[in-house]
Amino acid sequence: MKLPNFREHARLNLLRRAMGAEYVEQERGGAGWKSLDPNELRKTLASREGLEVNPDDLVIGSDGTLAINGERVLIYIRDVSSLGSRPKFHIAHCGTLSGMIKGGRGHRYVVSNRTDGIFQINVNNGYAGVQTEHVRLNVCKNCLAKLRYKGYRQYGRDWDEIYRNFRLDEFFEMYRETPTTWLPLHNNETAPANVYPEDWHEISLQYRESVGWVCEQCLINFRVQRQRLHVHHIDGNKANNDRTNLKALCHWCHRKQPGHGHMARNPVSAGR
């Protein structure tokens, strides 16, 4: 029988983190123990795919920068609905990043320490499937303001020049790595794609029926206008259809959720 790779076992890593236990592995042929070899992690962080993480895996430095397993990192959203508005990458625990994490949407983030500014983006084209692109992303201006990077202040003097001339190699040279022992739950191969399952229409219908077609936010009954009642994924992960992660929301309440501004143009549920 082939044993699973426990280093990449999500539930085991959740339990380990809850216990406050460090991740260590036994040295082959020896009686002692050694810390997790960081070489594989560094290789993945330097790839265009990056490494998907849970927010709990991040270490926020006293200067506001981000690190994981002793590696200084940036963080960005990998799964998007279109390339029309490309996500910014974050280099600090700014207000934008903090708001997304508090909204339960941290699972959508991928960490990296590439310096060329080109990253993998997964574009969900609906029934056409997911298309992978490698595109150039820009730094978050709120992060620059958080760090006062090179004296950056939004709407201050020379602020636009600092933003336009931002270089990741200079950033990583300026900020050294911070040690930590946490191991991410997923890598770019094991992380589930953020897409609806094939039976999503049935899941959505059953959930809305179970709550009596009532919006769980404003408590308005939409039994007559069923198409205007959606099912929202609380953590933003379309593949996580556990009942505790679902919430029936009308169009107006749904569009107020973090990252759901596009709902203003899509009032009809279409099974969602």
mmCIF file of C-alpha atoms in Angstrom:
data_model
loop_
_atom_site.group_PDB
_atom_site.id
_atom_site.type_symbol
_atom_site.label_atom_id
_atom_site.label_comp_id
_atom_site.label_asym_id
_atom_site.label_seq_id
_atom_site.Cartn_x
_atom_site.Cartn_y
_atom_site.Cartn_z
ATOM 1 C CA MET A 1 0.000 0.000 0.000
ATOM 2 C CA LYS A 2 1.329 3.430 -0.941
ATOM 3 C CA LEU A 3 1.204 5.950 1.872
ATOM 4 C CA PRO A 4 0.072 9.526 1.153
ATOM 5 C CA ASN A 5 2.514 12.407 1.220
ATOM 6 C CA PHE A 6 1.779 13.743 4.708
ATOM 7 C CA ARG A 7 3.729 16.928 4.009
ATOM 8 C CA GLU A 8 0.933 17.882 1.591
ATOM 9 C CA HIS A 9 -1.983 16.512 3.667
ATOM 10 C CA ALA A 10 -4.257 19.531 4.250
ATOM 11 C CA ARG A 11 -6.158 18.147 7.264
ATOM 12 C CA LEU A 12 -2.986 16.995 8.977
ATOM 13 C CA ASN A 13 -1.406 20.419 8.516
ATOM 14 C CA LEU A 14 -4.541 22.091 9.900
ATOM 15 C CA LEU A 15 -4.324 19.897 13.001
ATOM 16 C CA ARG A 16 -0.578 20.520 13.325
ATOM 17 C CA ARG A 17 -1.076 24.282 13.205
ATOM 18 C CA ALA A 18 -3.892 24.087 15.796
ATOM 19 C CA MET A 19 -1.482 22.220 18.105
ATOM 20 C CA GLY A 20 1.254 24.793 17.526
ATOM 21 C CA ALA A 21 3.612 22.033 16.346
ATOM 22 C CA GLU A 22 6.578 22.684 14.059
ATOM 23 C CA TYR A 23 7.042 20.570 10.958
ATOM 24 C CA VAL A 24 10.137 18.345 11.166
ATOM 25 C CA GLU A 25 11.215 15.260 9.268
ATOM 26 C CA GLN A 26 13.467 12.381 10.268
ATOM 27 C CA GLU A 27 16.869 12.193 8.628
ATOM 28 C CA ARG A 28 17.294 8.994 6.664
ATOM 29 C CA GLY A 29 19.936 6.720 8.086
ATOM 30 C CA GLY A 30 20.334 8.776 11.229
ATOM 31 C CA ALA A 31 18.916 8.784 14.741
ATOM 32 C CA GLY A 32 18.444 12.554 14.938
ATOM 33 C CA TRP A 33 15.892 14.966 13.534
ATOM 34 C CA LYS A 34 16.360 17.941 11.288
ATOM 35 C CA SER A 35 14.254 20.907 10.196
ATOM 36 C CA LEU A 36 12.338 20.810 6.925
ATOM 37 C CA ASP A 37 14.693 21.299 3.980
ATOM 38 C CA PRO A 38 13.723 24.676 2.447
ATOM 39 C CA ASN A 39 15.182 23.982 -1.022
ATOM 40 C CA GLU A 40 11.926 22.652 -2.505
ATOM 41 C CA LEU A 41 9.984 25.550 -1.028
ATOM 42 C CA ARG A 42 12.406 28.098 -2.494
ATOM 43 C CA LYS A 43 12.193 26.470 -5.919
ATOM 44 C CA THR A 44 8.393 26.626 -5.886
ATOM 45 C CA LEU A 45 8.327 30.227 -4.677
ATOM 46 C CA ALA A 46 10.596 31.233 -7.536
ATOM 47 C CA SER A 47 8.345 29.578 -10.145
ATOM 48 C CA ARG A 48 5.628 31.425 -12.022
ATOM 49 C CA GLU A 49 3.015 29.165 -10.414
ATOM 50 C CA GLY A 50 3.935 30.220 -6.877
ATOM 51 C CA LEU A 51 2.539 28.500 -3.790
ATOM 52 C CA GLU A 52 -1.078 28.665 -2.610
ATOM 53 C CA VAL A 53 -1.344 29.390 1.108
ATOM 54 C CA ASN A 54 -3.766 29.719 3.956
ATOM 55 C CA PRO A 55 -3.535 33.143 5.686
ATOM 56 C CA ASP A 56 -2.518 31.391 8.914
ATOM 57 C CA ASP A 57 0.714 30.308 7.222
ATOM 58 C CA LEU A 58 1.860 33.896 6.718
ATOM 59 C CA VAL A 59 4.131 35.665 9.162
ATOM 60 C CA ILE A 60 3.702 39.430 9.309
ATOM 61 C CA GLY A 61 6.947 41.143 10.236
ATOM 62 C CA SER A 62 7.203 44.089 12.590
ATOM 63 C CA ASP A 63 7.772 46.215 9.478
ATOM 64 C CA GLY A 64 4.542 44.940 7.893
ATOM 65 C CA THR A 65 6.166 42.747 5.237
ATOM 66 C CA LEU A 66 5.185 39.117 4.611
ATOM 67 C CA ALA A 67 7.173 35.918 5.039
ATOM 68 C CA ILE A 68 6.677 32.165 5.030
ATOM 69 C CA ASN A 69 9.073 29.456 6.197
ATOM 70 C CA GLY A 70 11.866 31.985 6.509
ATOM 71 C CA GLU A 71 11.334 33.375 3.004
ATOM 72 C CA ARG A 72 10.270 36.948 2.271
ATOM 73 C CA VAL A 73 7.309 36.766 -0.131
ATOM 74 C CA LEU A 74 4.750 38.740 -2.064
ATOM 75 C CA ILE A 75 1.159 37.545 -2.334
ATOM 76 C CA TYR A 76 -1.481 37.810 -5.063
ATOM 77 C CA ILE A 77 -4.833 36.421 -6.234
ATOM 78 C CA ARG A 78 -4.363 33.557 -8.686
ATOM 79 C CA ASP A 79 -7.964 32.764 -9.713
ATOM 80 C CA VAL A 80 -9.882 35.529 -11.485
ATOM 81 C CA SER A 81 -13.048 35.793 -13.578
ATOM 82 C CA SER A 82 -11.355 37.826 -16.319
ATOM 83 C CA LEU A 83 -8.115 39.563 -17.218
ATOM 84 C CA GLY A 84 -9.948 42.851 -17.622
ATOM 85 C CA SER A 85 -8.797 44.054 -14.219
ATOM 86 C CA ARG A 86 -5.603 42.273 -13.248
ATOM 87 C CA PRO A 87 -5.017 41.807 -9.521
ATOM 88 C CA LYS A 88 -2.185 43.671 -7.827
ATOM 89 C CA PHE A 89 0.421 41.776 -5.849
ATOM 90 C CA HIS A 90 0.915 42.666 -2.186
ATOM 91 C CA ILE A 91 4.265 43.094 -0.459
ATOM 92 C CA ALA A 92 2.871 44.142 2.935
ATOM 93 C CA HIS A 93 -0.062 43.557 5.255
ATOM 94 C CA CYS A 94 -1.916 46.595 3.921
ATOM 95 C CA GLY A 95 -5.567 47.501 4.461
ATOM 96 C CA THR A 96 -6.632 45.865 1.197
ATOM 97 C CA LEU A 97 -5.002 42.532 2.012
ATOM 98 C CA SER A 98 -6.214 42.638 5.614
ATOM 99 C CA GLY A 99 -9.791 43.253 4.467
ATOM 100 C CA MET A 100 -9.729 40.343 2.052
ATOM 101 C CA ILE A 101 -8.367 37.962 4.695
ATOM 102 C CA LYS A 102 -10.882 39.109 7.315
ATOM 103 C CA GLY A 103 -13.584 38.500 4.722
ATOM 104 C CA GLY A 104 -12.564 34.844 4.602
ATOM 105 C CA ARG A 105 -11.044 35.030 1.134
ATOM 106 C CA GLY A 106 -7.408 34.327 1.936
ATOM 107 C CA HIS A 107 -7.421 30.908 0.265
ATOM 108 C CA ARG A 108 -7.398 32.643 -3.130
ATOM 109 C CA TYR A 109 -3.893 33.941 -2.555
ATOM 110 C CA VAL A 110 -0.608 32.570 -3.837
ATOM 111 C CA VAL A 111 2.810 33.518 -2.475
ATOM 112 C CA SER A 112 5.925 33.997 -4.578
ATOM 113 C CA ASN A 113 9.316 35.667 -4.518
ATOM 114 C CA ARG A 114 9.838 36.012 -8.273
ATOM 115 C CA THR A 115 11.532 39.224 -9.292
ATOM 116 C CA ASP A 116 10.420 39.580 -12.929
ATOM 117 C CA GLY A 117 6.830 40.558 -12.062
ATOM 118 C CA ILE A 118 5.271 37.821 -14.254
ATOM 119 C CA PHE A 119 2.914 35.385 -12.517
ATOM 120 C CA GLN A 120 0.429 32.639 -13.281
ATOM 121 C CA ILE A 121 -3.239 33.646 -13.393
ATOM 122 C CA ASN A 122 -6.121 31.177 -13.782
ATOM 123 C CA VAL A 123 -9.002 32.753 -15.714
ATOM 124 C CA ASN A 124 -12.375 31.063 -15.157
ATOM 125 C CA ASN A 125 -14.208 31.235 -18.491
ATOM 126 C CA GLY A 126 -17.366 29.568 -17.167
ATOM 127 C CA TYR A 127 -18.473 26.630 -19.259
ATOM 128 C CA ALA A 128 -15.354 27.037 -21.433
ATOM 129 C CA GLY A 129 -13.210 26.021 -18.460
ATOM 130 C CA VAL A 130 -10.149 27.543 -16.811
ATOM 131 C CA GLN A 131 -7.450 29.162 -18.930
ATOM 132 C CA THR A 132 -3.955 29.597 -17.498
ATOM 133 C CA GLU A 133 -2.094 32.789 -18.377
ATOM 134 C CA HIS A 134 1.294 34.176 -17.390
ATOM 135 C CA VAL A 135 0.957 37.927 -17.090
ATOM 136 C CA ARG A 136 2.746 40.940 -15.641
ATOM 137 C CA LEU A 137 1.204 42.297 -12.447
ATOM 138 C CA ASN A 138 1.753 45.596 -10.649
ATOM 139 C CA VAL A 139 2.411 46.285 -6.983
ATOM 140 C CA CYS A 140 -0.403 47.409 -4.671
ATOM 141 C CA LYS A 141 -0.163 51.141 -3.945
ATOM 142 C CA ASN A 142 -1.562 50.624 -0.447
ATOM 143 C CA CYS A 143 1.381 48.316 0.264
ATOM 144 C CA LEU A 144 3.847 50.993 -0.820
ATOM 145 C CA ALA A 145 2.109 53.465 1.486
ATOM 146 C CA LYS A 146 2.101 50.936 4.348
ATOM 147 C CA LEU A 147 5.868 50.468 4.075
ATOM 148 C CA ARG A 148 6.601 54.104 3.195
ATOM 149 C CA TYR A 149 8.639 52.434 0.458
ATOM 150 C CA LYS A 150 11.354 54.863 -0.660
ATOM 151 C CA GLY A 151 9.310 57.597 1.001
ATOM 152 C CA TYR A 152 6.132 56.696 -0.906
ATOM 153 C CA ARG A 153 2.957 58.451 0.175
ATOM 154 C CA GLN A 154 -0.232 58.258 -1.854
ATOM 155 C CA TYR A 155 -0.828 61.558 -3.610
ATOM 156 C CA GLY A 156 2.460 62.863 -2.241
ATOM 157 C CA ARG A 157 5.353 64.255 -4.208
ATOM 158 C CA ASP A 158 7.012 61.783 -6.577
ATOM 159 C CA TRP A 159 4.497 59.078 -5.586
ATOM 160 C CA ASP A 160 3.689 58.131 -9.197
ATOM 161 C CA GLU A 161 7.366 57.839 -10.148
ATOM 162 C CA ILE A 162 8.075 55.509 -7.210
ATOM 163 C CA TYR A 163 5.107 53.333 -8.186
ATOM 164 C CA ARG A 164 6.011 53.170 -11.890
ATOM 165 C CA ASN A 165 9.669 52.414 -11.180
ATOM 166 C CA PHE A 166 9.016 49.764 -8.504
ATOM 167 C CA ARG A 167 11.259 46.717 -8.948
ATOM 168 C CA LEU A 168 10.855 43.450 -7.080
ATOM 169 C CA ASP A 169 14.568 42.691 -7.104
ATOM 170 C CA GLU A 170 15.200 45.977 -5.266
ATOM 171 C CA PHE A 171 12.410 45.224 -2.797
ATOM 172 C CA PHE A 172 13.710 41.754 -1.897
ATOM 173 C CA GLU A 173 17.212 43.153 -1.585
ATOM 174 C CA MET A 174 15.995 45.877 0.753
ATOM 175 C CA TYR A 175 13.969 43.529 2.975
ATOM 176 C CA ARG A 176 15.689 40.423 4.237
ATOM 177 C CA GLU A 177 13.935 37.144 5.043
ATOM 178 C CA THR A 178 12.254 36.476 8.393
ATOM 179 C CA PRO A 179 12.377 32.956 9.935
ATOM 180 C CA THR A 180 9.253 30.866 10.527
ATOM 181 C CA THR A 181 8.467 27.145 10.696
ATOM 182 C CA TRP A 182 5.007 26.921 9.151
ATOM 183 C CA LEU A 183 4.415 24.789 6.067
ATOM 184 C CA PRO A 184 1.679 25.811 3.587
ATOM 185 C CA LEU A 185 -1.362 23.565 3.167
ATOM 186 C CA HIS A 186 -1.045 23.343 -0.640
ATOM 187 C CA ASN A 187 1.485 23.718 -3.382
ATOM 188 C CA ASN A 188 0.689 24.723 -6.961
ATOM 189 C CA GLU A 189 0.011 21.076 -7.910
ATOM 190 C CA THR A 190 -2.184 20.031 -4.961
ATOM 191 C CA ALA A 191 -4.190 23.265 -4.597
ATOM 192 C CA PRO A 192 -7.763 22.745 -5.832
ATOM 193 C CA ALA A 193 -8.907 24.932 -8.710
ATOM 194 C CA ASN A 194 -11.346 27.651 -7.688
ATOM 195 C CA VAL A 195 -14.173 26.538 -9.994
ATOM 196 C CA TYR A 196 -17.783 25.404 -9.555
ATOM 197 C CA PRO A 197 -18.328 21.615 -9.480
ATOM 198 C CA GLU A 198 -20.349 19.980 -12.249
ATOM 199 C CA ASP A 199 -23.357 19.510 -9.939
ATOM 200 C CA TRP A 200 -23.299 23.103 -8.680
ATOM 201 C CA HIS A 201 -26.785 23.850 -10.015
ATOM 202 C CA GLU A 202 -28.254 21.035 -7.877
ATOM 203 C CA ILE A 203 -26.213 22.069 -4.816
ATOM 204 C CA SER A 204 -27.352 25.673 -5.177
ATOM 205 C CA LEU A 205 -31.003 24.711 -5.671
ATOM 206 C CA GLN A 206 -31.061 22.380 -2.661
ATOM 207 C CA TYR A 207 -29.425 24.957 -0.407
ATOM 208 C CA ARG A 208 -31.810 27.763 -1.387
ATOM 209 C CA GLU A 209 -34.758 25.448 -0.834
ATOM 210 C CA SER A 210 -33.400 24.463 2.601
ATOM 211 C CA VAL A 211 -33.485 28.090 3.786
ATOM 212 C CA GLY A 212 -36.958 28.695 2.374
ATOM 213 C CA TRP A 213 -35.719 31.009 -0.408
ATOM 214 C CA VAL A 214 -34.917 33.692 2.165
ATOM 215 C CA CYS A 215 -31.837 35.907 1.925
ATOM 216 C CA GLU A 216 -29.807 35.168 5.055
ATOM 217 C CA GLN A 217 -28.558 38.769 5.149
ATOM 218 C CA CYS A 218 -31.634 40.999 4.651
ATOM 219 C CA LEU A 219 -34.229 38.259 5.415
ATOM 220 C CA ILE A 220 -36.351 39.065 2.328
ATOM 221 C CA ASN A 221 -38.211 36.109 0.825
ATOM 222 C CA PHE A 222 -37.434 35.482 -2.876
ATOM 223 C CA ARG A 223 -39.703 32.496 -3.478
ATOM 224 C CA VAL A 224 -41.448 34.436 -6.253
ATOM 225 C CA GLN A 225 -38.188 35.819 -7.769
ATOM 226 C CA ARG A 226 -35.993 32.787 -7.214
ATOM 227 C CA GLN A 227 -33.472 33.794 -9.858
ATOM 228 C CA ARG A 228 -32.487 36.792 -7.719
ATOM 229 C CA LEU A 229 -31.394 34.635 -4.772
ATOM 230 C CA HIS A 230 -27.794 33.426 -5.090
ATOM 231 C CA VAL A 231 -25.665 31.033 -3.039
ATOM 232 C CA HIS A 232 -22.470 32.669 -1.790
ATOM 233 C CA HIS A 233 -19.236 30.850 -0.866
ATOM 234 C CA ILE A 234 -18.151 32.453 2.406
ATOM 235 C CA ASP A 235 -14.443 31.675 1.950
ATOM 236 C CA GLY A 236 -14.574 32.460 -1.773
ATOM 237 C CA ASN A 237 -13.659 28.896 -2.762
ATOM 238 C CA LYS A 238 -16.177 27.610 -5.316
ATOM 239 C CA ALA A 239 -14.925 24.049 -4.744
ATOM 240 C CA ASN A 240 -15.733 24.153 -1.003
ATOM 241 C CA ASN A 241 -19.432 23.317 -0.919
ATOM 242 C CA ASP A 242 -19.685 22.301 2.698
ATOM 243 C CA ARG A 243 -22.943 23.654 4.105
ATOM 244 C CA THR A 244 -21.064 25.757 6.663
ATOM 245 C CA ASN A 245 -19.366 27.573 3.746
ATOM 246 C CA LEU A 246 -22.595 28.453 1.939
ATOM 247 C CA LYS A 247 -24.915 31.407 2.457
ATOM 248 C CA ALA A 248 -28.060 32.358 0.554
ATOM 249 C CA LEU A 249 -27.826 36.006 -0.504
ATOM 250 C CA CYS A 250 -29.981 38.136 -2.743
ATOM 251 C CA HIS A 251 -28.369 40.019 -5.604
ATOM 252 C CA TRP A 252 -28.101 43.235 -3.611
ATOM 253 C CA CYS A 253 -26.482 41.585 -0.562
ATOM 254 C CA HIS A 254 -24.249 39.374 -2.703
ATOM 255 C CA ARG A 255 -22.648 42.265 -4.552
ATOM 256 C CA LYS A 256 -21.634 43.846 -1.217
ATOM 257 C CA GLN A 257 -19.373 40.898 -0.380
ATOM 258 C CA PRO A 258 -15.585 41.391 -0.843
ATOM 259 C CA GLY A 259 -14.616 41.023 -4.501
ATOM 260 C CA HIS A 260 -18.231 40.766 -5.722
ATOM 261 C CA GLY A 261 -18.708 44.208 -7.243
ATOM 262 C CA HIS A 262 -19.265 42.536 -10.623
ATOM 263 C CA MET A 263 -22.580 41.227 -9.257
ATOM 264 C CA ALA A 264 -24.025 44.681 -9.928
ATOM 265 C CA ARG A 265 -24.112 43.635 -13.586
ATOM 266 C CA ASN A 266 -25.436 40.112 -12.920
ATOM 267 C CA PRO A 267 -28.636 40.137 -10.845
ATOM 268 C CA VAL A 268 -29.811 36.723 -12.099
ATOM 269 C CA SER A 269 -28.501 33.708 -10.227
ATOM 270 C CA ALA A 270 -28.134 31.180 -13.095
ATOM 271 C CA GLY A 271 -27.755 28.452 -10.478
ATOM 272 C CA ARG A 272 -25.472 30.484 -8.256
#
